[in-house]
Amino acid sequence: MKVDILGTIYKIKRKNLKSAGVDGWCDNTSKTIVIRKDNYNNVGNFEYLMKKQLRHEIIHAFLSESGLQSNFEHLQQFGHEETMVDWIAIQFPKIYEVYKKVGAID
């Protein structure tokens, strides 16, 4: 699958990661988002977790394509502040529903 992130095409790939500590990543150098395909950790609602993870990685892509790929406190490790990225990824569906309800989105 491919997605347009602020005019830049990113590939989204699902892979068997077979590692307990990683559910996905965004590589702004290759314009690729990778999401776990295997339920290696036997998560109860795996599909829900992977949708959240995909949103999380897409937020990383938006930040990178906005010129913010290396402007945060975790620059050496991630390049973005993970708490903020997670908050946006988790809350966005709720924010979107509110925007729709009040007519604040086309």
PDB file of C-alpha atoms in Angstrom:
ATOM      1  CA  MET A   1       0.000   0.000   0.000  1.00  0.00           C
ATOM      2  CA  LYS A   2       1.118   3.578  -0.623  1.00  0.00           C
ATOM      3  CA  VAL A   3      -0.008   6.806   1.027  1.00  0.00           C
ATOM      4  CA  ASP A   4       0.598  10.478   0.266  1.00  0.00           C
ATOM      5  CA  ILE A   5       2.084  12.283   3.272  1.00  0.00           C
ATOM      6  CA  LEU A   6       2.219  16.010   2.504  1.00  0.00           C
ATOM      7  CA  GLY A   7       3.176  15.336  -1.111  1.00  0.00           C
ATOM      8  CA  THR A   8       5.629  12.517  -0.406  1.00  0.00           C
ATOM      9  CA  ILE A   9       4.685   8.921  -1.148  1.00  0.00           C
ATOM     10  CA  TYR A  10       5.302   6.459   1.681  1.00  0.00           C
ATOM     11  CA  LYS A  11       5.111   2.693   1.278  1.00  0.00           C
ATOM     12  CA  ILE A  12       3.288   0.825   4.034  1.00  0.00           C
ATOM     13  CA  LYS A  13       4.501  -2.719   4.536  1.00  0.00           C
ATOM     14  CA  ARG A  14       3.307  -5.403   6.927  1.00  0.00           C
ATOM     15  CA  LYS A  15       6.054  -7.781   8.008  1.00  0.00           C
ATOM     16  CA  ASN A  16       6.594 -10.635  10.431  1.00  0.00           C
ATOM     17  CA  LEU A  17       8.856  -8.917  12.945  1.00  0.00           C
ATOM     18  CA  LYS A  18       9.342 -11.812  15.378  1.00  0.00           C
ATOM     19  CA  SER A  19      10.633  -9.487  18.070  1.00  0.00           C
ATOM     20  CA  ALA A  20       8.769  -8.712  21.285  1.00  0.00           C
ATOM     21  CA  GLY A  21       9.882  -5.103  21.506  1.00  0.00           C
ATOM     22  CA  VAL A  22       8.975  -3.592  18.118  1.00  0.00           C
ATOM     23  CA  ASP A  23       5.511  -3.231  16.580  1.00  0.00           C
ATOM     24  CA  GLY A  24       6.510  -0.969  13.711  1.00  0.00           C
ATOM     25  CA  TRP A  25       8.595   1.967  12.564  1.00  0.00           C
ATOM     26  CA  CYS A  26       8.726   4.857  10.142  1.00  0.00           C
ATOM     27  CA  ASP A  27      11.877   5.356   8.073  1.00  0.00           C
ATOM     28  CA  ASN A  28      11.817   8.861   6.643  1.00  0.00           C
ATOM     29  CA  THR A  29      14.974   8.173   4.615  1.00  0.00           C
ATOM     30  CA  SER A  30      13.386   5.377   2.560  1.00  0.00           C
ATOM     31  CA  LYS A  31       9.830   6.745   2.929  1.00  0.00           C
ATOM     32  CA  THR A  32       8.651   3.436   4.356  1.00  0.00           C
ATOM     33  CA  ILE A  33       6.335   2.559   7.230  1.00  0.00           C
ATOM     34  CA  VAL A  34       6.569  -0.990   8.570  1.00  0.00           C
ATOM     35  CA  ILE A  35       3.851  -2.540  10.739  1.00  0.00           C
ATOM     36  CA  ARG A  36       3.875  -5.911  12.469  1.00  0.00           C
ATOM     37  CA  LYS A  37       2.006  -8.655  10.594  1.00  0.00           C
ATOM     38  CA  ASP A  38       2.562 -11.461  13.099  1.00  0.00           C
ATOM     39  CA  ASN A  39       0.939 -11.477  16.526  1.00  0.00           C
ATOM     40  CA  TYR A  40       4.264 -12.453  18.099  1.00  0.00           C
ATOM     41  CA  ASN A  41       3.261 -11.182  21.550  1.00  0.00           C
ATOM     42  CA  ASN A  42      -0.174 -12.897  21.465  1.00  0.00           C
ATOM     43  CA  VAL A  43      -2.027  -9.609  21.945  1.00  0.00           C
ATOM     44  CA  GLY A  44      -5.746 -10.095  22.612  1.00  0.00           C
ATOM     45  CA  ASN A  45      -7.001  -7.432  20.190  1.00  0.00           C
ATOM     46  CA  PHE A  46      -4.134  -7.480  17.715  1.00  0.00           C
ATOM     47  CA  GLU A  47      -6.043  -5.671  14.943  1.00  0.00           C
ATOM     48  CA  TYR A  48      -6.842  -2.752  17.280  1.00  0.00           C
ATOM     49  CA  LEU A  49      -3.187  -2.498  18.338  1.00  0.00           C
ATOM     50  CA  MET A  50      -1.949  -2.525  14.741  1.00  0.00           C
ATOM     51  CA  LYS A  51      -4.398   0.217  13.713  1.00  0.00           C
ATOM     52  CA  LYS A  52      -3.082   2.343  16.580  1.00  0.00           C
ATOM     53  CA  GLN A  53       0.488   1.489  15.570  1.00  0.00           C
ATOM     54  CA  LEU A  54      -0.193   2.450  11.961  1.00  0.00           C
ATOM     55  CA  ARG A  55      -1.627   5.800  13.086  1.00  0.00           C
ATOM     56  CA  HIS A  56       1.456   6.271  15.296  1.00  0.00           C
ATOM     57  CA  GLU A  57       3.862   5.678  12.408  1.00  0.00           C
ATOM     58  CA  ILE A  58       1.838   7.926  10.066  1.00  0.00           C
ATOM     59  CA  ILE A  59       2.141  10.734  12.635  1.00  0.00           C
ATOM     60  CA  HIS A  60       5.925  10.214  12.547  1.00  0.00           C
ATOM     61  CA  ALA A  61       5.790  10.542   8.744  1.00  0.00           C
ATOM     62  CA  PHE A  62       3.737  13.760   8.936  1.00  0.00           C
ATOM     63  CA  LEU A  63       6.181  15.243  11.455  1.00  0.00           C
ATOM     64  CA  SER A  64       9.146  14.260   9.286  1.00  0.00           C
ATOM     65  CA  GLU A  65       7.622  15.677   6.111  1.00  0.00           C
ATOM     66  CA  SER A  66       6.830  18.882   8.032  1.00  0.00           C
ATOM     67  CA  GLY A  67      10.547  19.367   8.680  1.00  0.00           C
ATOM     68  CA  LEU A  68      10.385  18.109  12.252  1.00  0.00           C
ATOM     69  CA  GLN A  69      12.310  14.874  11.772  1.00  0.00           C
ATOM     70  CA  SER A  70      15.032  15.832  14.241  1.00  0.00           C
ATOM     71  CA  ASN A  71      13.745  18.616  16.463  1.00  0.00           C
ATOM     72  CA  PHE A  72      12.646  16.784  19.600  1.00  0.00           C
ATOM     73  CA  GLU A  73      14.141  15.627  22.869  1.00  0.00           C
ATOM     74  CA  HIS A  74      14.619  12.016  21.749  1.00  0.00           C
ATOM     75  CA  LEU A  75      16.613  12.987  18.678  1.00  0.00           C
ATOM     76  CA  GLN A  76      19.367  10.484  19.341  1.00  0.00           C
ATOM     77  CA  GLN A  77      16.960   7.572  19.761  1.00  0.00           C
ATOM     78  CA  PHE A  78      13.790   8.327  17.769  1.00  0.00           C
ATOM     79  CA  GLY A  79      13.790  11.856  16.376  1.00  0.00           C
ATOM     80  CA  HIS A  80      10.341  12.620  17.820  1.00  0.00           C
ATOM     81  CA  GLU A  81       8.933  12.809  21.308  1.00  0.00           C
ATOM     82  CA  GLU A  82       7.142   9.459  21.571  1.00  0.00           C
ATOM     83  CA  THR A  83       4.586  10.549  24.179  1.00  0.00           C
ATOM     84  CA  MET A  84       3.264  13.270  21.876  1.00  0.00           C
ATOM     85  CA  VAL A  85       3.193  10.954  18.861  1.00  0.00           C
ATOM     86  CA  ASP A  86       1.328   8.293  20.834  1.00  0.00           C
ATOM     87  CA  TRP A  87      -1.157  10.839  22.200  1.00  0.00           C
ATOM     88  CA  ILE A  88      -2.031  12.045  18.694  1.00  0.00           C
ATOM     89  CA  ALA A  89      -2.291   8.464  17.360  1.00  0.00           C
ATOM     90  CA  ILE A  90      -4.551   7.344  20.210  1.00  0.00           C
ATOM     91  CA  GLN A  91      -6.768  10.427  20.421  1.00  0.00           C
ATOM     92  CA  PHE A  92      -7.132  11.231  16.711  1.00  0.00           C
ATOM     93  CA  PRO A  93     -10.212   9.032  16.094  1.00  0.00           C
ATOM     94  CA  LYS A  94     -11.989  10.773  18.993  1.00  0.00           C
ATOM     95  CA  ILE A  95     -10.907  14.217  17.800  1.00  0.00           C
ATOM     96  CA  TYR A  96     -12.072  13.378  14.276  1.00  0.00           C
ATOM     97  CA  GLU A  97     -15.521  12.358  15.544  1.00  0.00           C
ATOM     98  CA  VAL A  98     -15.880  15.637  17.455  1.00  0.00           C
ATOM     99  CA  TYR A  99     -14.802  17.626  14.397  1.00  0.00           C
ATOM    100  CA  LYS A 100     -17.386  15.791  12.267  1.00  0.00           C
ATOM    101  CA  LYS A 101     -20.131  16.343  14.846  1.00  0.00           C
ATOM    102  CA  VAL A 102     -19.598  20.100  15.047  1.00  0.00           C
ATOM    103  CA  GLY A 103     -19.056  20.570  11.300  1.00  0.00           C
ATOM    104  CA  ALA A 104     -15.412  21.591  11.651  1.00  0.00           C
ATOM    105  CA  ILE A 105     -14.145  19.253   8.926  1.00  0.00           C
ATOM    106  CA  ASP A 106     -15.046  18.857   5.237  1.00  0.00           C
TER     107      ASP A 106
END
